[in-house]
PDB file of C-alpha atoms in Angstrom:
ATOM      1  CA  MET A  16     -32.871   2.939  -1.081  1.00 59.00           C
ATOM      2  CA  ASP A  17     -32.215   0.380  -3.515  1.00 73.00           C
ATOM      3  CA  ILE A  18     -28.830  -0.065  -5.632  1.00 80.00           C
ATOM      4  CA  ASN A  19     -28.947  -0.288  -9.448  1.00 86.00           C
ATOM      5  CA  ALA A  20     -26.807  -2.434 -10.415  1.00 86.00           C
ATOM      6  CA  LYS A  21     -26.768  -0.960 -14.359  1.00 89.00           C
ATOM      7  CA  GLN A  22     -26.055   2.014 -12.129  1.00 90.00           C
ATOM      8  CA  ALA A  23     -23.459   0.891 -10.113  1.00 88.00           C
ATOM      9  CA  THR A  24     -21.110  -0.622 -12.624  1.00 89.00           C
ATOM     10  CA  ALA A  25     -21.146   2.935 -14.567  1.00 91.00           C
ATOM     11  CA  LEU A  26     -20.047   4.751 -11.706  1.00 91.00           C
ATOM     12  CA  LEU A  27     -17.194   1.662 -10.652  1.00 88.00           C
ATOM     13  CA  ALA A  28     -15.932   1.865 -14.510  1.00 90.00           C
ATOM     14  CA  VAL A  29     -16.298   5.740 -15.035  1.00 92.00           C
ATOM     15  CA  LEU A  30     -13.872   5.921 -11.773  1.00 88.00           C
ATOM     16  CA  ASP A  31     -11.591   2.992 -12.725  1.00 87.00           C
ATOM     17  CA  THR A  32     -10.852   4.721 -16.540  1.00 91.00           C
ATOM     18  CA  GLY A  33     -11.269   8.020 -14.959  1.00 90.00           C
ATOM     19  CA  SER A  34     -12.912   8.703 -18.451  1.00 93.00           C
ATOM     20  CA  PHE A  35     -16.997   8.642 -19.385  1.00 95.00           C
ATOM     21  CA  GLU A  36     -16.135   7.679 -23.126  1.00 94.00           C
ATOM     22  CA  LYS A  37     -14.241   4.440 -21.399  1.00 94.00           C
ATOM     23  CA  ALA A  38     -16.319   3.530 -19.415  1.00 93.00           C
ATOM     24  CA  ALA A  39     -18.054   3.658 -22.074  1.00 93.00           C
ATOM     25  CA  LYS A  40     -16.038   1.365 -24.017  1.00 94.00           C
ATOM     26  CA  ARG A  41     -15.817  -0.618 -21.429  1.00 92.00           C
ATOM     27  CA  LEU A  42     -19.592  -1.281 -20.877  1.00 93.00           C
ATOM     28  CA  HIS A  43     -20.501  -1.806 -24.409  1.00 93.00           C
ATOM     29  CA  LEU A  44     -22.831   1.426 -24.219  1.00 93.00           C
ATOM     30  CA  THR A  45     -22.921   4.654 -25.546  1.00 93.00           C
ATOM     31  CA  ALA A  46     -21.702   7.693 -23.947  1.00 92.00           C
ATOM     32  CA  SER A  47     -24.774   9.050 -23.340  1.00 93.00           C
ATOM     33  CA  ALA A  48     -25.683   6.356 -21.376  1.00 93.00           C
ATOM     34  CA  VAL A  49     -23.450   6.551 -18.739  1.00 94.00           C
ATOM     35  CA  SER A  50     -23.953   9.439 -18.218  1.00 93.00           C
ATOM     36  CA  GLN A  51     -27.831   9.062 -18.099  1.00 93.00           C
ATOM     37  CA  ARG A  52     -27.000   6.034 -15.596  1.00 93.00           C
ATOM     38  CA  ILE A  53     -24.778   8.335 -12.993  1.00 91.00           C
ATOM     39  CA  ARG A  54     -27.485  11.176 -13.399  1.00 92.00           C
ATOM     40  CA  THR A  55     -29.353   9.001 -12.316  1.00 92.00           C
ATOM     41  CA  LEU A  56     -27.581   7.851  -9.454  1.00 90.00           C
ATOM     42  CA  GLU A  57     -27.019  10.705  -8.348  1.00 89.00           C
ATOM     43  CA  CYS A  58     -30.917  12.112  -7.837  1.00 89.00           C
ATOM     44  CA  GLN A  59     -31.407   9.190  -5.981  1.00 88.00           C
ATOM     45  CA  PHE A  60     -28.502  10.267  -4.114  1.00 86.00           C
ATOM     46  CA  GLY A  61     -29.283  13.900  -3.536  1.00 86.00           C
ATOM     47  CA  GLY A  62     -25.673  14.651  -4.897  1.00 87.00           C
ATOM     48  CA  PRO A  63     -23.204  14.643  -7.226  1.00 89.00           C
ATOM     49  CA  LEU A  64     -20.306  11.522  -6.600  1.00 90.00           C
ATOM     50  CA  ILE A  65     -18.061  12.087  -9.667  1.00 91.00           C
ATOM     51  CA  ILE A  66     -16.350  15.344 -10.364  1.00 90.00           C
ATOM     52  CA  ARG A  67     -15.926  15.465 -13.664  1.00 90.00           C
ATOM     53  CA  ASN A  68     -11.993  16.180 -14.483  1.00 88.00           C
ATOM     54  CA  ARG A  69      -9.315  14.369 -16.574  1.00 87.00           C
ATOM     55  CA  PRO A  70      -9.451  12.403 -14.890  1.00 90.00           C
ATOM     56  CA  CYS A  71     -13.232  11.524 -12.889  1.00 90.00           C
ATOM     57  CA  LEU A  72     -12.710  11.457  -9.636  1.00 87.00           C
ATOM     58  CA  PRO A  73     -15.337  10.961  -6.929  1.00 88.00           C
ATOM     59  CA  THR A  74     -16.968  13.091  -4.461  1.00 89.00           C
ATOM     60  CA  ALA A  75     -16.515  12.045  -0.477  1.00 83.00           C
ATOM     61  CA  ALA A  76     -20.061  10.798  -1.158  1.00 86.00           C
ATOM     62  CA  GLY A  77     -18.760   7.969  -4.547  1.00 86.00           C
ATOM     63  CA  THR A  78     -16.145   7.503  -2.266  1.00 82.00           C
ATOM     64  CA  ARG A  79     -18.236   5.560  -0.195  1.00 80.00           C
ATOM     65  CA  LEU A  80     -20.464   4.583  -2.706  1.00 85.00           C
ATOM     66  CA  LEU A  81     -17.788   2.899  -4.572  1.00 82.00           C
ATOM     67  CA  GLN A  82     -17.097   0.276  -1.754  1.00 77.00           C
ATOM     68  CA  TYR A  83     -20.194  -2.031  -2.761  1.00 79.00           C
ATOM     69  CA  PRO A  84     -20.476  -2.752  -6.554  1.00 81.00           C
ATOM     70  CA  ARG A  85     -16.425  -3.272  -5.916  1.00 77.00           C
ATOM     71  CA  ARG A  86     -16.957  -5.493  -3.734  1.00 74.00           C
ATOM     72  CA  ALA A  87     -20.067  -6.507  -5.471  1.00 76.00           C
ATOM     73  CA  SER A  88     -18.300  -7.140  -9.152  1.00 74.00           C
ATOM     74  CA  GLN A  89     -15.356  -9.217  -7.392  1.00 71.00           C
ATOM     75  CA  LEU A  90     -18.474 -11.622  -6.017  1.00 70.00           C
ATOM     76  CA  GLU A  91     -19.697 -11.703  -9.497  1.00 72.00           C
ATOM     77  CA  ALA A  92     -16.029 -12.542 -10.926  1.00 68.00           C
ATOM     78  CA  ASP A  93     -15.958 -15.672  -8.631  1.00 68.00           C
ATOM     79  CA  PHE A  94     -19.503 -16.920  -9.372  1.00 68.00           C
ATOM     80  CA  VAL A  95     -19.345 -17.275 -13.136  1.00 66.00           C
ATOM     81  CA  ALA A  96     -15.559 -18.843 -12.633  1.00 64.00           C
ATOM     82  CA  ASP A  97     -16.680 -20.725 -10.317  1.00 64.00           C
ATOM     83  CA  MET A  98     -19.968 -21.739 -12.251  1.00 65.00           C
ATOM     84  CA  ASN A  99     -19.025 -22.036 -16.393  1.00 61.00           C
ATOM     85  CA  GLY A 100     -15.061 -21.013 -15.610  1.00 59.00           C
ATOM     86  CA  PRO A 101     -12.751 -24.157 -15.687  1.00 57.00           C
ATOM     87  CA  GLU A 102     -10.516 -25.021 -12.262  1.00 60.00           C
ATOM     88  CA  ASP A 103      -7.630 -23.296 -13.790  1.00 66.00           C
ATOM     89  CA  ALA A 104      -9.537 -19.960 -14.404  1.00 75.00           C
ATOM     90  CA  LEU A 105      -7.624 -17.255 -13.973  1.00 81.00           C
ATOM     91  CA  TRP A 106      -9.155 -14.079 -11.459  1.00 82.00           C
ATOM     92  CA  THR A 107      -7.851 -10.573  -9.895  1.00 84.00           C
ATOM     93  CA  ALA A 108      -7.379  -8.703  -6.794  1.00 88.00           C
ATOM     94  CA  VAL A 109      -6.457  -5.708  -6.529  1.00 89.00           C
ATOM     95  CA  VAL A 110      -4.611  -5.394  -2.659  1.00 93.00           C
ATOM     96  CA  ALA A 111      -2.466  -2.469  -1.202  1.00 95.00           C
ATOM     97  CA  VAL A 112       0.702  -2.711  -0.171  1.00 96.00           C
ATOM     98  CA  ASN A 113       3.637  -0.730   1.285  1.00 96.00           C
ATOM     99  CA  ALA A 114       6.697  -1.014  -1.263  1.00 95.00           C
ATOM    100  CA  ASP A 115       8.682  -3.138   1.156  1.00 96.00           C
ATOM    101  CA  THR A 116       6.606  -5.775   1.728  1.00 96.00           C
ATOM    102  CA  LEU A 117       6.421  -6.475  -1.836  1.00 95.00           C
ATOM    103  CA  SER A 118      10.047  -6.789  -1.900  1.00 94.00           C
ATOM    104  CA  THR A 119      10.930  -8.655   1.243  1.00 95.00           C
ATOM    105  CA  TRP A 120       8.839 -11.434   2.428  1.00 95.00           C
ATOM    106  CA  PHE A 121       5.655 -11.049  -0.248  1.00 95.00           C
ATOM    107  CA  PHE A 122       6.506 -13.096  -3.250  1.00 93.00           C
ATOM    108  CA  PRO A 123       9.141 -15.231  -1.576  1.00 91.00           C
ATOM    109  CA  GLU A 124       6.809 -16.955   0.235  1.00 89.00           C
ATOM    110  CA  LEU A 125       3.321 -16.205  -1.184  1.00 92.00           C
ATOM    111  CA  SER A 126       4.390 -17.093  -5.221  1.00 92.00           C
ATOM    112  CA  GLU A 127       3.503 -21.015  -4.848  1.00 90.00           C
ATOM    113  CA  VAL A 128       0.367 -20.007  -3.737  1.00 88.00           C
ATOM    114  CA  LEU A 129      -1.039 -17.002  -6.500  1.00 90.00           C
ATOM    115  CA  LEU A 130       0.246 -19.501  -8.640  1.00 90.00           C
ATOM    116  CA  ARG A 131      -1.459 -22.225  -7.051  1.00 86.00           C
ATOM    117  CA  GLU A 132      -5.032 -20.611  -6.837  1.00 83.00           C
ATOM    118  CA  ASN A 133      -4.655 -18.977 -10.614  1.00 86.00           C
ATOM    119  CA  VAL A 134      -4.569 -15.224  -8.725  1.00 88.00           C
ATOM    120  CA  LEU A 135      -3.648 -11.756 -11.311  1.00 89.00           C
ATOM    121  CA  LEU A 136      -2.547  -9.541  -8.791  1.00 92.00           C
ATOM    122  CA  ASP A 137      -3.445  -5.428  -8.882  1.00 91.00           C
ATOM    123  CA  LEU A 138      -1.177  -4.473  -7.071  1.00 94.00           C
ATOM    124  CA  ASN A 139      -2.226  -0.757  -4.940  1.00 92.00           C
ATOM    125  CA  VAL A 140       1.816   0.529  -3.932  1.00 94.00           C
ATOM    126  CA  ASP A 141       1.982   3.034  -1.584  1.00 93.00           C
ATOM    127  CA  ASP A 142       3.779   3.145   1.917  1.00 93.00           C
ATOM    128  CA  GLN A 143       1.671   1.814   5.257  1.00 93.00           C
ATOM    129  CA  ASP A 144       0.371   5.334   6.719  1.00 92.00           C
ATOM    130  CA  HIS A 145      -1.748   5.382   3.544  1.00 92.00           C
ATOM    131  CA  THR A 146      -3.252   1.940   1.928  1.00 93.00           C
ATOM    132  CA  TYR A 147      -6.183   1.581   3.899  1.00 92.00           C
ATOM    133  CA  ARG A 148      -7.306   5.046   2.116  1.00 88.00           C
ATOM    134  CA  SER A 149      -7.809   2.714  -1.600  1.00 87.00           C
ATOM    135  CA  LEU A 150      -9.401   0.272   0.857  1.00 87.00           C
ATOM    136  CA  GLU A 151     -11.563   3.259   2.440  1.00 83.00           C
ATOM    137  CA  ALA A 152     -12.145   4.309  -1.171  1.00 79.00           C
ATOM    138  CA  GLY A 153     -13.126   1.731  -2.215  1.00 78.00           C
ATOM    139  CA  ARG A 154     -10.792   0.711  -4.892  1.00 80.00           C
ATOM    140  CA  THR A 155      -9.041  -2.439  -3.863  1.00 86.00           C
ATOM    141  CA  ILE A 156     -10.555  -5.364  -1.232  1.00 85.00           C
ATOM    142  CA  GLY A 157      -7.792  -5.852   0.731  1.00 92.00           C
ATOM    143  CA  CYS A 158      -4.601  -3.835   1.910  1.00 96.00           C
ATOM    144  CA  ILE A 159      -1.530  -4.175   4.109  1.00 97.00           C
ATOM    145  CA  SER A 160      -1.622  -1.119   6.417  1.00 97.00           C
ATOM    146  CA  SER A 161      -0.253  -0.066   9.586  1.00 96.00           C
ATOM    147  CA  GLU A 162      -3.598   1.451  10.053  1.00 95.00           C
ATOM    148  CA  SER A 163      -5.761  -0.448  13.485  1.00 96.00           C
ATOM    149  CA  ARG A 164      -8.732   0.108  13.378  1.00 94.00           C
ATOM    150  CA  ALA A 165     -11.579  -1.774  10.996  1.00 93.00           C
ATOM    151  CA  MET A 166     -13.702   0.426   8.569  1.00 87.00           C
ATOM    152  CA  ARG A 167     -17.396  -0.575   8.720  1.00 82.00           C
ATOM    153  CA  GLY A 168     -17.736  -4.556   7.073  1.00 82.00           C
ATOM    154  CA  CYS A 169     -14.339  -5.177   7.661  1.00 88.00           C
ATOM    155  CA  SER A 170     -12.117  -6.679   9.764  1.00 94.00           C
ATOM    156  CA  ALA A 171      -7.880  -6.081  10.142  1.00 96.00           C
ATOM    157  CA  THR A 172      -6.484  -8.320  11.327  1.00 97.00           C
ATOM    158  CA  LEU A 173      -2.641  -7.762  12.683  1.00 98.00           C
ATOM    159  CA  MET A 174       0.301  -9.998  11.495  1.00 98.00           C
ATOM    160  CA  GLY A 175       3.100  -9.130  13.364  1.00 98.00           C
ATOM    161  CA  ALA A 176       6.327  -5.438  12.907  1.00 98.00           C
ATOM    162  CA  MET A 177       8.279  -5.061  10.349  1.00 97.00           C
ATOM    163  CA  ARG A 178      11.796  -3.849  12.228  1.00 97.00           C
ATOM    164  CA  TYR A 179      13.555  -0.782  10.480  1.00 97.00           C
ATOM    165  CA  ARG A 180      17.028  -0.486  11.269  1.00 97.00           C
ATOM    166  CA  LEU A 181      19.522   3.510  10.067  1.00 97.00           C
ATOM    167  CA  ILE A 182      21.668   2.224   7.840  1.00 97.00           C
ATOM    168  CA  ALA A 183      24.206   4.383   6.313  1.00 97.00           C
ATOM    169  CA  SER A 184      27.577   3.295   4.263  1.00 96.00           C
ATOM    170  CA  ARG A 185      30.298   2.982   6.026  1.00 95.00           C
ATOM    171  CA  GLY A 186      31.893   6.221   4.390  1.00 96.00           C
ATOM    172  CA  PHE A 187      28.830   8.174   4.528  1.00 97.00           C
ATOM    173  CA  LYS A 188      28.998   7.786   8.401  1.00 97.00           C
ATOM    174  CA  GLU A 189      32.805   8.780   7.762  1.00 96.00           C
ATOM    175  CA  ARG A 190      31.858  11.055   6.171  1.00 97.00           C
ATOM    176  CA  TRP A 191      28.579  13.143   8.111  1.00 97.00           C
ATOM    177  CA  PHE A 192      28.901  11.173  11.267  1.00 97.00           C
ATOM    178  CA  PRO A 193      32.418  10.644  12.196  1.00 96.00           C
ATOM    179  CA  GLN A 194      32.123  11.474  16.012  1.00 94.00           C
ATOM    180  CA  GLY A 195      27.904  10.547  16.338  1.00 93.00           C
ATOM    181  CA  MET A 196      24.319  10.734  15.252  1.00 96.00           C
ATOM    182  CA  THR A 197      23.795  15.138  17.046  1.00 97.00           C
ATOM    183  CA  ARG A 198      21.431  17.439  16.336  1.00 97.00           C
ATOM    184  CA  ARG A 199      23.941  19.421  14.231  1.00 97.00           C
ATOM    185  CA  THR A 200      24.967  16.844  11.802  1.00 97.00           C
ATOM    186  CA  ALA A 201      21.562  15.471  11.934  1.00 97.00           C
ATOM    187  CA  SER A 202      20.308  18.688  10.193  1.00 97.00           C
ATOM    188  CA  ARG A 203      22.514  18.737   7.465  1.00 97.00           C
ATOM    189  CA  ALA A 204      23.620  14.831   6.458  1.00 98.00           C
ATOM    190  CA  PRO A 205      20.794  13.916   3.103  1.00 98.00           C
ATOM    191  CA  VAL A 206      17.972  11.055   3.808  1.00 98.00           C
ATOM    192  CA  ILE A 207      16.142   9.266   1.019  1.00 97.00           C
ATOM    193  CA  ALA A 208      12.938   8.598   1.879  1.00 96.00           C
ATOM    194  CA  TYR A 209      11.299   6.771  -0.517  1.00 94.00           C
ATOM    195  CA  THR A 210       8.604   9.548  -1.313  1.00 93.00           C
ATOM    196  CA  ARG A 211       6.420  12.373   0.800  1.00 92.00           C
ATOM    197  CA  LYS A 212       4.392  10.208   1.677  1.00 91.00           C
ATOM    198  CA  ASP A 213       7.772   8.416   4.036  1.00 93.00           C
ATOM    199  CA  GLU A 214       7.580  10.022   7.010  1.00 94.00           C
ATOM    200  CA  LEU A 215       9.681   6.990   9.121  1.00 95.00           C
ATOM    201  CA  GLN A 216      12.935   9.203   9.807  1.00 96.00           C
ATOM    202  CA  ALA A 217      11.421  12.610   9.992  1.00 96.00           C
ATOM    203  CA  ARG A 218       9.136  10.648  13.177  1.00 96.00           C
ATOM    204  CA  PHE A 219      13.126   9.674  14.205  1.00 97.00           C
ATOM    205  CA  LEU A 220      14.734  12.850  13.575  1.00 97.00           C
ATOM    206  CA  LYS A 221      12.047  14.529  15.606  1.00 96.00           C
ATOM    207  CA  GLN A 222      11.617  12.361  18.399  1.00 96.00           C
ATOM    208  CA  GLN A 223      15.822  11.887  19.087  1.00 96.00           C
ATOM    209  CA  PHE A 224      16.638  15.366  17.561  1.00 97.00           C
ATOM    210  CA  GLY A 225      13.964  17.749  18.093  1.00 97.00           C
ATOM    211  CA  LEU A 226      14.021  18.338  14.246  1.00 96.00           C
ATOM    212  CA  LEU A 227      11.437  18.838  12.202  1.00 94.00           C
ATOM    213  CA  PRO A 228       9.998  17.550   9.259  1.00 90.00           C
ATOM    214  CA  ASP A 229      11.549  20.327   6.826  1.00 92.00           C
ATOM    215  CA  GLY A 230      14.739  20.418   9.347  1.00 95.00           C
ATOM    216  CA  PHE A 231      16.648  17.928   7.234  1.00 97.00           C
ATOM    217  CA  PRO A 232      17.885  17.430   3.119  1.00 97.00           C
ATOM    218  CA  ARG A 233      16.415  14.502   1.068  1.00 97.00           C
ATOM    219  CA  HIS A 234      16.482  12.706  -1.645  1.00 97.00           C
ATOM    220  CA  TYR A 235      13.744  10.676  -2.691  1.00 97.00           C
ATOM    221  CA  VAL A 236      13.919   7.796  -4.398  1.00 97.00           C
ATOM    222  CA  PRO A 237      10.742   5.662  -4.874  1.00 93.00           C
ATOM    223  CA  ILE A 238      12.129   2.239  -5.872  1.00 94.00           C
ATOM    224  CA  PRO A 239      13.571  -0.428  -2.625  1.00 94.00           C
ATOM    225  CA  GLY A 240      16.024  -1.315  -4.683  1.00 93.00           C
ATOM    226  CA  PRO A 241      17.052   1.607  -6.345  1.00 96.00           C
ATOM    227  CA  ARG A 242      16.683   2.922  -2.633  1.00 96.00           C
ATOM    228  CA  LEU A 243      19.167   0.905  -1.301  1.00 95.00           C
ATOM    229  CA  GLU A 244      21.241   1.022  -4.204  1.00 96.00           C
ATOM    230  CA  ALA A 245      21.503   5.422  -3.244  1.00 97.00           C
ATOM    231  CA  ILE A 246      22.332   4.012   0.696  1.00 97.00           C
ATOM    232  CA  GLU A 247      25.102   2.210  -0.196  1.00 95.00           C
ATOM    233  CA  ARG A 248      26.432   4.603  -3.153  1.00 96.00           C
ATOM    234  CA  GLY A 249      27.084   6.730  -0.063  1.00 97.00           C
ATOM    235  CA  LEU A 250      24.214   9.411  -1.041  1.00 98.00           C
ATOM    236  CA  GLY A 251      22.396   8.792   1.666  1.00 98.00           C
ATOM    237  CA  TYR A 252      21.153   6.806   5.222  1.00 98.00           C
ATOM    238  CA  GLY A 253      17.580   5.972   5.677  1.00 97.00           C
ATOM    239  CA  MET A 254      15.807   3.341   7.841  1.00 97.00           C
ATOM    240  CA  VAL A 255      15.944  -0.459   5.737  1.00 97.00           C
ATOM    241  CA  PRO A 256      13.588  -3.699   7.096  1.00 96.00           C
ATOM    242  CA  GLU A 257      15.920  -6.146   8.333  1.00 95.00           C
ATOM    243  CA  LEU A 258      14.061  -8.426   6.537  1.00 94.00           C
ATOM    244  CA  GLN A 259      16.592  -6.564   3.039  1.00 94.00           C
ATOM    245  CA  LEU A 260      19.205  -5.771   4.437  1.00 92.00           C
ATOM    246  CA  GLY A 261      21.909  -8.149   2.788  1.00 84.00           C
ATOM    247  CA  THR A 262      25.888  -9.278   3.101  1.00 82.00           C
ATOM    248  CA  ALA A 263      26.442  -5.538   2.668  1.00 80.00           C
ATOM    249  CA  PHE A 264      25.194  -5.832   6.437  1.00 88.00           C
ATOM    250  CA  VAL A 265      26.659  -8.525   6.906  1.00 83.00           C
ATOM    251  CA  ARG A 266      30.162  -7.662   6.279  1.00 86.00           C
ATOM    252  CA  GLY A 267      30.375  -4.263   7.418  1.00 88.00           C
ATOM    253  CA  ASP A 268      29.453  -1.530   4.125  1.00 90.00           C
ATOM    254  CA  LEU A 269      26.529  -0.672   5.584  1.00 95.00           C
ATOM    255  CA  ILE A 270      26.267   0.651   9.804  1.00 94.00           C
ATOM    256  CA  ASP A 271      24.109   0.768  11.923  1.00 96.00           C
ATOM    257  CA  LEU A 272      23.421   4.759  12.661  1.00 97.00           C
ATOM    258  CA  ALA A 273      20.988   3.752  16.495  1.00 96.00           C
ATOM    259  CA  PRO A 274      21.723   0.379  16.994  1.00 95.00           C
ATOM    260  CA  HIS A 275      20.120   0.748  20.017  1.00 95.00           C
ATOM    261  CA  HIS A 276      16.889   2.714  18.471  1.00 95.00           C
ATOM    262  CA  PRO A 277      15.682   0.198  16.086  1.00 96.00           C
ATOM    263  CA  THR A 278      12.237   1.350  14.653  1.00 97.00           C
ATOM    264  CA  ASP A 279       8.765  -1.472  14.420  1.00 97.00           C
ATOM    265  CA  VAL A 280       5.860  -0.730  12.168  1.00 97.00           C
ATOM    266  CA  THR A 281       2.951  -3.498  13.129  1.00 98.00           C
ATOM    267  CA  LEU A 282       0.762  -4.729  10.105  1.00 98.00           C
ATOM    268  CA  TYR A 283      -2.446  -5.247   9.938  1.00 98.00           C
ATOM    269  CA  TRP A 284      -4.216  -6.772   6.879  1.00 97.00           C
ATOM    270  CA  HIS A 285      -7.969  -5.244   6.282  1.00 96.00           C
ATOM    271  CA  SER A 286     -10.229  -6.939   3.843  1.00 93.00           C
ATOM    272  CA  TRP A 287     -14.429  -6.723   3.767  1.00 87.00           C
ATOM    273  CA  LYS A 288     -15.885  -9.281   6.274  1.00 84.00           C
ATOM    274  CA  VAL A 289     -17.721 -10.395   2.851  1.00 78.00           C
ATOM    275  CA  GLN A 290     -15.966 -12.500   0.119  1.00 79.00           C
ATOM    276  CA  SER A 291     -15.296 -14.497  -2.683  1.00 78.00           C
ATOM    277  CA  PRO A 292     -14.449 -17.921  -1.233  1.00 80.00           C
ATOM    278  CA  ARG A 293     -11.118 -17.804  -3.492  1.00 81.00           C
ATOM    279  CA  MET A 294     -10.888 -13.843  -2.043  1.00 85.00           C
ATOM    280  CA  ALA A 295     -11.372 -14.931   1.595  1.00 87.00           C
ATOM    281  CA  CYS A 296      -8.550 -18.486   0.668  1.00 87.00           C
ATOM    282  CA  LEU A 297      -6.532 -15.272  -0.236  1.00 91.00           C
ATOM    283  CA  CYS A 298      -6.601 -13.253   2.375  1.00 93.00           C
ATOM    284  CA  GLN A 299      -5.615 -16.609   5.088  1.00 94.00           C
ATOM    285  CA  ARG A 300      -3.216 -16.728   3.354  1.00 93.00           C
ATOM    286  CA  ILE A 301      -1.238 -13.398   3.699  1.00 95.00           C
ATOM    287  CA  ILE A 302      -2.468 -13.262   7.327  1.00 96.00           C
ATOM    288  CA  GLU A 303      -0.819 -16.573   7.850  1.00 95.00           C
ATOM    289  CA  THR A 304       2.159 -15.437   6.034  1.00 95.00           C
ATOM    290  CA  GLY A 305       2.244 -12.209   7.796  1.00 96.00           C
ATOM    291  CA  LYS A 306       2.693 -14.029  10.797  1.00 97.00           C
ATOM    292  CA  ARG A 307       4.772 -15.680   9.726  1.00 95.00           C
ATOM    293  CA  SER A 308       7.255 -13.687   7.984  1.00 96.00           C
ATOM    294  CA  LEU A 309       6.948 -10.566  10.190  1.00 97.00           C
ATOM    295  CA  ARG A 310       7.863 -10.583  14.242  1.00 96.00           C
ATOM    296  CA  SER A 311       5.450 -11.672  17.155  1.00 95.00           C
ATOM    297  CA  VAL A 312       4.019  -8.111  18.838  1.00 90.00           C
TER     298      VAL A 312
END
């Protein structure tokens, strides 16, 4: 089965922009022309590829198909830049990363490479257990994930483990855990999680005290910096990467509630095996940097 490039580009545009009208503007076509290309593609594949909502979403078949125009678009853009553009032409890398990577080693270690290679970043930020889905859905061309299994057509490279400590302020510990953590005190003390996808604290409390995910109160603070500040101010406690702990931990203002039970999250870099030369170079740099920054496994 041959995939028509114009029809696949229309599919990519609709799902990137969320509507047929916005896709038409991007492609300099009418909305009806975009719709016709999608209908032709759907007839070819024997079923719907788009859920026509606001925004438009891919069906399961559309998700699988989307991977290929996304990769082709990246390869084409890189080829055109190499052939026609100046050496300092900017190019876009669409990748998914977890928030803790972004707030610790990603920019300090990679900024020089990003500048030298003239990379425009389009980052999808999600929990490390969920970034894989963005690659699987064709929304990105690379991701940092806790998933070890490589998707078909992709490679998964072990980088290392990010170590987490269960951290609270000294005042919080004295209020909620004066005699140490127990099942009873842990069921009452508020945790500060990133989002409802963040399961690090829940896994620890289930393993150590048998608490179910709904067995303790939670704040949700989705940004690493403010989340750590909330912990420092005694609003709750939570898992914090060792790489993020600073002088407050050294001074003893922040306490490790479980010093003998650190949590290691193993991270992998996933990307398509066939990449543009620039993207392949960036992938290699991310892998090398991750291995330097993270703990060996």
